[in-house]
Coordinates of C-alpha atoms in Angstrom, one line a residue:
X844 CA 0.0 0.0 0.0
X845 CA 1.5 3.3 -1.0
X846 CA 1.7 6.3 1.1
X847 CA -1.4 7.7 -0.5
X848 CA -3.6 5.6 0.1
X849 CA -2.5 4.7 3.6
X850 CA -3.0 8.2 4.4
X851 CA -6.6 8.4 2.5
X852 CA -7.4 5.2 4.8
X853 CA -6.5 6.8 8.4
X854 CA -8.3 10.0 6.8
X855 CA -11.5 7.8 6.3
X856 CA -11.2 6.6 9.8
X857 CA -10.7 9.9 11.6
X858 CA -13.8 11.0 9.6
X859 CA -16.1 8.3 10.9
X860 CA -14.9 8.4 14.6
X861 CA -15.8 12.1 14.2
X862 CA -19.5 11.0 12.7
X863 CA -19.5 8.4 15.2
X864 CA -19.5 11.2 17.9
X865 CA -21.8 13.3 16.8
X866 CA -24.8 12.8 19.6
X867 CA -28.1 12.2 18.7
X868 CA -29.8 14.9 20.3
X869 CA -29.3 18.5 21.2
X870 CA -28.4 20.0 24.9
X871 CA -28.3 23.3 25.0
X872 CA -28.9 26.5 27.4
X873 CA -28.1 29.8 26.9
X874 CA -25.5 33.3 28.3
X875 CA -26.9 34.9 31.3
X876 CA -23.6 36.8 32.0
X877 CA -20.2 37.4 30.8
X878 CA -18.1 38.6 34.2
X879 CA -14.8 38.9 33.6
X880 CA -13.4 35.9 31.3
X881 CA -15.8 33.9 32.5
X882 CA -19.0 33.1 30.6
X883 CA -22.2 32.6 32.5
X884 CA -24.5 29.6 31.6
X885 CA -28.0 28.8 32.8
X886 CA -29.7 25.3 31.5
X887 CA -26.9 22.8 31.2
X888 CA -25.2 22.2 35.5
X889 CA -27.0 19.5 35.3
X890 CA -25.6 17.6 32.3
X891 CA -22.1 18.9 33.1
X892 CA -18.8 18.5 35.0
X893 CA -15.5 20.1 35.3
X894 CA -13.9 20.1 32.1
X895 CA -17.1 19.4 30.2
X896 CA -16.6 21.0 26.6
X897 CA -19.4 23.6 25.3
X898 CA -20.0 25.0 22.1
X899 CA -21.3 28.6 21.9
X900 CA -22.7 30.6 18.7
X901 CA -22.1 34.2 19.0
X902 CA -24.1 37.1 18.0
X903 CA -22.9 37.3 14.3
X904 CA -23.8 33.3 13.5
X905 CA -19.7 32.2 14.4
X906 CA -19.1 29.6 16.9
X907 CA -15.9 29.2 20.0
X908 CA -15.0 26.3 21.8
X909 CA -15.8 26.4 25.7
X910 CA -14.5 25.0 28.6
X911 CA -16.1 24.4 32.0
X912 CA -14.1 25.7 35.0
X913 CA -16.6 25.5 37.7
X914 CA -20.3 26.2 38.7
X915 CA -22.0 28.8 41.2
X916 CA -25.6 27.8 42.0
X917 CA -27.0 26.6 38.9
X918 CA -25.2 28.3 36.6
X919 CA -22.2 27.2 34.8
X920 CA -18.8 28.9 34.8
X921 CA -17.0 28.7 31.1
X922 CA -13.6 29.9 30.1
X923 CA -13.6 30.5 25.8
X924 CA -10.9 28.9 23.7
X925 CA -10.8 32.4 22.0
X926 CA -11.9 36.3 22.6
X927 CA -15.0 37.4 24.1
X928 CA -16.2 39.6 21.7
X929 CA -19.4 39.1 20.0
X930 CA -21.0 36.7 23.3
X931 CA -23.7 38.6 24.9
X932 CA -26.8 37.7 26.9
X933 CA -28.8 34.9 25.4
X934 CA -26.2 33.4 22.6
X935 CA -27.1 29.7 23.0
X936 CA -24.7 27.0 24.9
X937 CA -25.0 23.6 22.7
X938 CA -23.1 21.1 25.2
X939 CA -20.7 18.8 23.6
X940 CA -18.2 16.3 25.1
X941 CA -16.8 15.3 28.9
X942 CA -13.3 14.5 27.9
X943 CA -11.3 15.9 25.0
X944 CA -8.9 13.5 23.6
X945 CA -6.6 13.3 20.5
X946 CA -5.5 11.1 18.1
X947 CA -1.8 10.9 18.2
X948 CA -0.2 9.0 14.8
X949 CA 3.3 8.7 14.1
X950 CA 3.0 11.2 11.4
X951 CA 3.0 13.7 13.5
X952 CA 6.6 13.4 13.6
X953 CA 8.1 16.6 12.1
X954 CA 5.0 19.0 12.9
X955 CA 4.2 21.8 14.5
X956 CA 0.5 22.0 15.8
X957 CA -1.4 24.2 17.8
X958 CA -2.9 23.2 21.0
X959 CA -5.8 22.0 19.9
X960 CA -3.9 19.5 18.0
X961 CA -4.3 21.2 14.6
X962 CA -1.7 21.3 12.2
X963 CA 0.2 25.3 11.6
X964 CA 3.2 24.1 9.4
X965 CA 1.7 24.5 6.4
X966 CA 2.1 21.4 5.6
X967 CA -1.3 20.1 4.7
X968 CA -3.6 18.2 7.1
X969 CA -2.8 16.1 10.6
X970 CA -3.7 12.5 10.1
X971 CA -4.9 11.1 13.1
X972 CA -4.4 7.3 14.7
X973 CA -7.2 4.8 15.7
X974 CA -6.8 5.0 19.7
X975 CA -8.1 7.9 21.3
X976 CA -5.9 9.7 24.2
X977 CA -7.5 12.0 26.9
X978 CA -5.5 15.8 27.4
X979 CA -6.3 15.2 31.1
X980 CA -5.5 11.3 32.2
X981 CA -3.9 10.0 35.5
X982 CA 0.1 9.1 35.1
X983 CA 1.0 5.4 35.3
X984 CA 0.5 3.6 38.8
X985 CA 3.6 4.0 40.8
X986 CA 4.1 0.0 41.4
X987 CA 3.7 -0.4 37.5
X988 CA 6.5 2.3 36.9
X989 CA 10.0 0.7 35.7
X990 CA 13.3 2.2 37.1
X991 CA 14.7 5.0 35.2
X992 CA 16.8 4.0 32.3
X993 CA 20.8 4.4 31.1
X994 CA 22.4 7.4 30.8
X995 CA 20.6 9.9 28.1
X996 CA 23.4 11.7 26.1
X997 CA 22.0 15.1 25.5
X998 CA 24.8 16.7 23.6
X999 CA 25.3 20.0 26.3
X1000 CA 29.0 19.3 27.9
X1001 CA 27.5 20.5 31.7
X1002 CA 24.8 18.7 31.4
X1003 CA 26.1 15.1 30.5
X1004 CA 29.5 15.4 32.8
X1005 CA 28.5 17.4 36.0
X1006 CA 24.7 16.6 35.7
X1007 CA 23.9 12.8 34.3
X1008 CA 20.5 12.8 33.1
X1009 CA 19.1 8.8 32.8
X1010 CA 16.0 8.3 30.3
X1011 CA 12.6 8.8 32.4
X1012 CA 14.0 11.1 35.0
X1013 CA 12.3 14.3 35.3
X1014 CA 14.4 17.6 35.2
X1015 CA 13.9 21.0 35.8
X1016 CA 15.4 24.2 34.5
X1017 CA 15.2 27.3 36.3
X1018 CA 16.0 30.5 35.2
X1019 CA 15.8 34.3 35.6
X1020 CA 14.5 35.8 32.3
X1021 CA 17.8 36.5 30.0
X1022 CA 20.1 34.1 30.8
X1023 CA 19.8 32.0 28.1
X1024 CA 16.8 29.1 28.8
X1025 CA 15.5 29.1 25.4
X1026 CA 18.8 28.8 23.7
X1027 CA 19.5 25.6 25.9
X1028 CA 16.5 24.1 25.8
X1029 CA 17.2 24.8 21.7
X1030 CA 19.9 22.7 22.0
X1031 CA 18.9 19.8 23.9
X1032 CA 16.0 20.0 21.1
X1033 CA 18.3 19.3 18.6
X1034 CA 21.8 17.4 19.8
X1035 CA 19.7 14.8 22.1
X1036 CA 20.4 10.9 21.3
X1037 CA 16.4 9.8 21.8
X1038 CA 13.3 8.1 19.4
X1039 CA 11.6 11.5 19.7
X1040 CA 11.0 15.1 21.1
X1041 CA 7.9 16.6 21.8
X1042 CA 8.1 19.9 22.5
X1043 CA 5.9 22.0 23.9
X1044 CA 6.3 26.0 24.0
X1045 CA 3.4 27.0 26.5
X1046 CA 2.6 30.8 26.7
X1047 CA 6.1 32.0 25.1
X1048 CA 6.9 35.2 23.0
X1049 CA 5.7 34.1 19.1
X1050 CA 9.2 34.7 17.3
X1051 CA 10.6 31.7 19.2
X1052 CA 9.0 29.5 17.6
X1053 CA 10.8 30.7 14.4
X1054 CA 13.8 30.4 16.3
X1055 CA 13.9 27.4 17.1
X1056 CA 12.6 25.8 13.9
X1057 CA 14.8 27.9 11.7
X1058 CA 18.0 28.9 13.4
X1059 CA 18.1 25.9 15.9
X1060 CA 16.6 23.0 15.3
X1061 CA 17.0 23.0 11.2
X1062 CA 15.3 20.8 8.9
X1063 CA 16.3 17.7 9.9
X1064 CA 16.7 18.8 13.7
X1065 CA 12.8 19.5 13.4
X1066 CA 11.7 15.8 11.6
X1067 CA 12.5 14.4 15.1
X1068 CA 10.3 16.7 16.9
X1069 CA 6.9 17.0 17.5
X1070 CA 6.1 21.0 18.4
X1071 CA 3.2 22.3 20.2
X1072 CA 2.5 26.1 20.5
X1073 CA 0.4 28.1 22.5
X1074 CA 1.9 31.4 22.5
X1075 CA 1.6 34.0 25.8
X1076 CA -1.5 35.9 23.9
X1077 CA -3.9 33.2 23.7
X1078 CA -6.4 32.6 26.1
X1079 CA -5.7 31.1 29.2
X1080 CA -7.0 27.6 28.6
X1081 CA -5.6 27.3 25.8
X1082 CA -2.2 28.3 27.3
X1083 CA -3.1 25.3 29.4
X1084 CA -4.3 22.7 27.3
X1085 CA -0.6 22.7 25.1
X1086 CA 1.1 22.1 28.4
X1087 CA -1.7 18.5 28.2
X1088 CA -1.1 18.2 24.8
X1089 CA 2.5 18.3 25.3
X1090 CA 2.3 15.2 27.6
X1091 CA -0.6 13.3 25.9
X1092 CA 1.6 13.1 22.4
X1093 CA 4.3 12.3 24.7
X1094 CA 2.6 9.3 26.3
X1095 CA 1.1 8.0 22.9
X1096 CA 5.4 7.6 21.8
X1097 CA 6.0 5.7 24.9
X1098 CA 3.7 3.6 24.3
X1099 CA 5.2 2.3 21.5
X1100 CA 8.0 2.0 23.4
X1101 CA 10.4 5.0 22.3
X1102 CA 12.3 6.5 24.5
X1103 CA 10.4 10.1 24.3
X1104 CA 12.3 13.6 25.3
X1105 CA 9.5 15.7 26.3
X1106 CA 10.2 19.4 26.9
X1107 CA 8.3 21.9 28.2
X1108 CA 9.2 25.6 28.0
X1109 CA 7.5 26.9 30.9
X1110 CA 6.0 25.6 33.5
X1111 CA 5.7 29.1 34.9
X1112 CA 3.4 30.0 32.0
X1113 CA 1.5 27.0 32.8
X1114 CA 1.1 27.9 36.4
X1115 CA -0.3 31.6 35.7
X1116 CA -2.5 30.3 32.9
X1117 CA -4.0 28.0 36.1
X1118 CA -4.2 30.5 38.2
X1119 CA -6.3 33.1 36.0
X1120 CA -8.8 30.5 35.0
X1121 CA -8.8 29.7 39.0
X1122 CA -9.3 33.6 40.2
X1123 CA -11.5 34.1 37.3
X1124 CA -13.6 31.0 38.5
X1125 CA -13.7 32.7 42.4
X1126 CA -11.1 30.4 43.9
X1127 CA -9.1 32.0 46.8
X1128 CA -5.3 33.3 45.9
X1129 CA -3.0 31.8 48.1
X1130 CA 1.0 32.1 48.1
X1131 CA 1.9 35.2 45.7
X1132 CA -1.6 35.4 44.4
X1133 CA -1.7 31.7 42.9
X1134 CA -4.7 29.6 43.4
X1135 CA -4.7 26.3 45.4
X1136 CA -5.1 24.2 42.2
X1137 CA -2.0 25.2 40.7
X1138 CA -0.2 23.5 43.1
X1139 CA -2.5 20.7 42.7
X1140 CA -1.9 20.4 38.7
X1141 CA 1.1 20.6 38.8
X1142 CA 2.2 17.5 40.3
X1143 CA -0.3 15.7 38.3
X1144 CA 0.8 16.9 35.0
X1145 CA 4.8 16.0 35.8
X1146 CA 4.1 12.9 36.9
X1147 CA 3.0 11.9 33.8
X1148 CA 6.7 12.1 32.4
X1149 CA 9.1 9.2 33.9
X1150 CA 9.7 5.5 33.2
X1151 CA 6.8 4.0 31.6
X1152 CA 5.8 0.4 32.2
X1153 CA 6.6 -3.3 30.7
X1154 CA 6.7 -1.7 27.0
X1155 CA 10.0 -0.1 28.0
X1156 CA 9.3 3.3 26.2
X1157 CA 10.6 6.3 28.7
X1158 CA 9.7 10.0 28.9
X1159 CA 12.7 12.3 29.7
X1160 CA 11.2 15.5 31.2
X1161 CA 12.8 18.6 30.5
X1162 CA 10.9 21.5 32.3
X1163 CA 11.8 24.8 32.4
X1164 CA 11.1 27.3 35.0
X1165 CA 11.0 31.3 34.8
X1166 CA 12.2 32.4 38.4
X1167 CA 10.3 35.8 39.2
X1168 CA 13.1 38.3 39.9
X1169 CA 15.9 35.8 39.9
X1170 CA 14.2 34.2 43.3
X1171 CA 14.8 30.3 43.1
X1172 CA 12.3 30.0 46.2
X1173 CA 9.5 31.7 44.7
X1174 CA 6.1 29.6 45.2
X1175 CA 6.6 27.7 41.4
X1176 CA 10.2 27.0 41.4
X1177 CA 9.8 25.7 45.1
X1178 CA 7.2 23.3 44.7
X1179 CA 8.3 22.3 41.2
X1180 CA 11.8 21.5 42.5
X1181 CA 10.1 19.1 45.4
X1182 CA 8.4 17.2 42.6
X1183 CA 11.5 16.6 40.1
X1184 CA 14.4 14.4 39.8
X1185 CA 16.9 17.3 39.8
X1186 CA 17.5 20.9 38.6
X1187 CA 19.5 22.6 36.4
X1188 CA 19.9 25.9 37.5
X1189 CA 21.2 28.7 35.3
X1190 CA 23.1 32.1 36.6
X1191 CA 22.4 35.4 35.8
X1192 CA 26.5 35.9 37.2
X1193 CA 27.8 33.4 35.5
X1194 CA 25.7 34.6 32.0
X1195 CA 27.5 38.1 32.9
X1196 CA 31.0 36.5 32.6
X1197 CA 30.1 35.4 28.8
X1198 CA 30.2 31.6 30.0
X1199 CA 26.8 29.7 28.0
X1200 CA 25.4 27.8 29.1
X1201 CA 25.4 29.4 32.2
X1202 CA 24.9 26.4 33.7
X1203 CA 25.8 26.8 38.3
X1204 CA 27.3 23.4 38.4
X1205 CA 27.4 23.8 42.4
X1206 CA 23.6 24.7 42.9
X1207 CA 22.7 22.3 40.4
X1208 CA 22.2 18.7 41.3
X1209 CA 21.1 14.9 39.2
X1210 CA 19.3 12.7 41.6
X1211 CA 20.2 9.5 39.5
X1212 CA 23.7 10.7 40.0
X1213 CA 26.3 8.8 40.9
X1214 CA 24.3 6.0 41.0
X1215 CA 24.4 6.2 37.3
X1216 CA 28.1 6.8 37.2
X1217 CA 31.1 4.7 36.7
X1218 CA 33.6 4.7 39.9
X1219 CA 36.1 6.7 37.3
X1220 CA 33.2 9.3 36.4
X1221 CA 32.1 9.9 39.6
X1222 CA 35.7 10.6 40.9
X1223 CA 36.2 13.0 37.8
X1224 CA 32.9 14.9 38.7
X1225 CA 33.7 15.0 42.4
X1226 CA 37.0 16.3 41.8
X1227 CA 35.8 19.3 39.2
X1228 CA 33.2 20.1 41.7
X1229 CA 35.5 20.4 44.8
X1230 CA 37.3 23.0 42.5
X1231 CA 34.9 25.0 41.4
X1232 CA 33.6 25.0 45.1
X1233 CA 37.0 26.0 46.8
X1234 CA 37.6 28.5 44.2
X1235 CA 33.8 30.1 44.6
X1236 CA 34.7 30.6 48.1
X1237 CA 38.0 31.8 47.8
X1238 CA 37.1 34.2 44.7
X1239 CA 36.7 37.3 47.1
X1240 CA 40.1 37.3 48.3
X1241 CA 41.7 36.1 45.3
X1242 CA 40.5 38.8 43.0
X1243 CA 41.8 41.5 45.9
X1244 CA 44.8 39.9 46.0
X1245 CA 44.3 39.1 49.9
X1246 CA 45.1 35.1 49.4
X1247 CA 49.2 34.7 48.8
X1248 CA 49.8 31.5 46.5
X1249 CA 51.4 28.4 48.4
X1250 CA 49.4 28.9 51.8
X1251 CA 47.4 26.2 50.9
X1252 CA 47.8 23.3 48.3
X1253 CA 44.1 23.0 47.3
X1254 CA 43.6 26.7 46.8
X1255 CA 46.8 26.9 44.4
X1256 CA 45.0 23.6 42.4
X1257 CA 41.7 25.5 42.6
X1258 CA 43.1 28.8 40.9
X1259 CA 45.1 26.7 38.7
X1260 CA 42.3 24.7 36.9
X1261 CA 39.1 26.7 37.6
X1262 CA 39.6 28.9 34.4
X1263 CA 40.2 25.4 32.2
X1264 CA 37.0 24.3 33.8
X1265 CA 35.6 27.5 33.8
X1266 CA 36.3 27.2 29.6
X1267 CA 35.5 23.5 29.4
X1268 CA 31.7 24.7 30.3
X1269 CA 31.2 26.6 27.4
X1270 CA 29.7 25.6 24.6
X1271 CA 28.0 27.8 21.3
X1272 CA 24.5 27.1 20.4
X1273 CA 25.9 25.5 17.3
X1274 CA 28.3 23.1 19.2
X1275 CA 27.3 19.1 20.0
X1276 CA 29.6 17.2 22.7
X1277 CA 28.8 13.4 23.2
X1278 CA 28.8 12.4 26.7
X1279 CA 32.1 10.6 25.8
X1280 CA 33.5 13.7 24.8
X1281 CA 32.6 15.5 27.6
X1282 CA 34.1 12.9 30.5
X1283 CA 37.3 13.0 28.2
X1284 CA 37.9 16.7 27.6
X1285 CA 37.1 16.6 31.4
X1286 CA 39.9 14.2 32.3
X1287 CA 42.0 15.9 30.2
X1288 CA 42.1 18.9 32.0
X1289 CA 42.6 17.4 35.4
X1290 CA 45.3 15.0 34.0
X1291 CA 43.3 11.9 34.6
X1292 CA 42.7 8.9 32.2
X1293 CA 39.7 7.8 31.1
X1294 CA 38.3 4.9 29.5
X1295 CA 34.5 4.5 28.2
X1296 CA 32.7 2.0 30.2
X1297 CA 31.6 -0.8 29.1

């Protein structure tokens, strides 16, 4: 069967799942109020739930996608997946569907889709797979979960020698705005040794996307991704529903067993899109104005990344988080950090010195590591770090000239080698280092041998 046809066939499919779901009968009720974002909806609490999806016809004949966010009485509280304008008192509520799903294919390898899972590459329409997945699902069962794979080479030097990242852990990577997030992220995107990336850039600035498609990734950096977009000025629930997207497309990969990178770029814009459509629904604002579910979300969306079950696929989670005013204890950075399997932390400092990625190997840390070390790795690591660490606390007096060389043996070694290390952690955007090349320029420097394990 040629590719025409095959495609024709799933094409057929999609179309009669979609007939298939067309109900018999009409529910409908109609706008009392519009307060705020929120749409008012009399007729319908009794037919639906929280996350319940509505359709409503405007004024001038068009019709927007709703979704349910809470109820007050016995009227209905719906966010639009689009602007207000045109809804008004009395523009009829037709009620649709309880659980939006997708239908992930492998073809979706290489695009770029919105986040309603609609195709924006211009490269003709999504086909879509037989087995539905929900946006919104629980993760796998914690005594189903396999251990976290090998070693994941991700091509960034800091990353694979000082930071280990095995396939299913969970990383975060938490940044002031400036220091270079997206470039990194950018990278990982395109120099990572995995089946397939999904990618999912939730309430960002619009000309990334071009940034990372044409001056990152590259065309054949981009046919091993899969890239969702909601950008910052899009509703909030839509803003939200990438960030499920993200994960659902993720967990259809895994499935097949591939060993998925999933990256998410940010969690922060996730958060504040969860906490407008929870003030905007009347919840309470708790720490720094964010609502109680946010911190209930979030755990539930990451721990649907990690080590899947007897198939043996994996997803690696990459999530990056925007520290407000450079504070890594802020409400979102703090919880996230307690969920994750480590944290990558990135220095405005060290960005200021012209070192990128400005990766702050001491506040940094791999949970997997050293256990996913060899007993020659883990001394080359521990050795680097004690370095860097005697020579951060030393810098003061070194730079006024305060410490005279010779008083002590592991200063001297520290002064001597920080500036190799120091250069050793750079790398251009451009630049890929294996894991193997990274432990060896590594040994290098500190005049240690080192052999690949086997």
């Amino acid at each position: 069967m040629n590719d025409a046809s095959s495609n024709l066939k799933q094409a057929t499919k999609y179309f009669i799942k979609c007939v298939d779901e067309i109900p018999e009968f009409v529910i409908s009720g109609k706008v009392v109020s519009v307060r705020g974002l929120v749409v008012e909806c009399t007729g319908l609490s009794s037919f639906l739930s929280v996350g319940s999806r509505c359709e409503l016809i405007k004024k001038d004949g068009s019709h927007i996608e709703l979704e349910v966010v809470g109820f007050r009485s016995n009227i209905s509280l719906l966010m639009p997946f689009g602007t207000l304008e045109g809804i008004g008192e009395g523009c009829k509520v037709i009620y649709k569907k309880d659980n939006a799903h997708i239908y992930p294919c492998q073809s979706w390898k290489g695009r770029i889709i919105n986040a309603r899972g609609e195709a924006i590459d211009n490269k003709g329409l999504l086909l879509h797979g037989d087995r539905p997945y929900p946006l919104k699902t629980h993760p796998i069962p914690a005594h189903r979960r396999a251990p976290v794979g090998k070693k994941l080479d991700l091509g960034v030097k800091s990353i694979n020698s000082f930071l280990s990242t095995c396939s299913g852990q969970r990383m975060g990577i938490f940044s002031g705005s400036g220091v270079g997030k997206s470039v990194l992220i950018s990278m990982l995107g395109r120099y990572a040794k995995c089946d397939v990336k999904v990618i999912g850039l939730i309430g960002e600035r619009g000309r990334e996307l071009y940034e990372l498609v044409h001056q990152y990734l590259g065309e054949e950096g981009v046919k091993q991704c899969v890239i969702i977009v909601a950008t910052g000025d899009e509703p909030a629930v839509v803003r939200r529903q990438a960030a499920y997207l993200t994960l659902a497309v993720s967990e259809y990969f895994r499935d097949l067993g591939q060993d998925v990178l999933c990256i998410i770029d940010s969690l922060t814009r996730f958060a504040m899109a969860q906490r407008e459509i929870g003030l905007s629904s009347g919840e309470p604002p708790s720490s720094k104005g964010y609502t109680p579910t946010v911190f209930s979300e979030l755990p539930q969306l990451l721990e649907r990344a990690g080590p899947g079950n007897e198939n043996g696929g994996t997803i690696t989670g990459l999530f990056s988080v925007l520290v407000e005013g450079d504070d890594h204890n802020e409400p979102i950075a703090d919880a996230v950090r307690g969920i994750l399997d480590g944290h990558i932390v990135l220095d405005r400092s060290i960005a200021e010195r012209g070192v990128f990625p400005a990766v702050n190997i001491l506040k940094s840390i791999s949970r997997t590591m050293p256990g996913c070390n060899s007993d020659l790795e883990n001394e080359l690591v521990q050795k680097a770090r004690t370095l860097i660490a005697t020579y951060s606390d030393m810098a003061e007096m070194i730079r006024l000239g305060a410490y005279k060389r010779g008083s002590d043996p592991l200063i001297d070694e520290a002064i001597k080698y920080y500036p190799l290390i120091e250069n050793f952690l750079k790398q251009k955007p451009r630049e890929e280092a294996s894991m193997e090349q990274a432990y060896q320029q590594l040994a290098e420097i500190l005049g240690m041998s080192y052999a690949k394990p086997e």
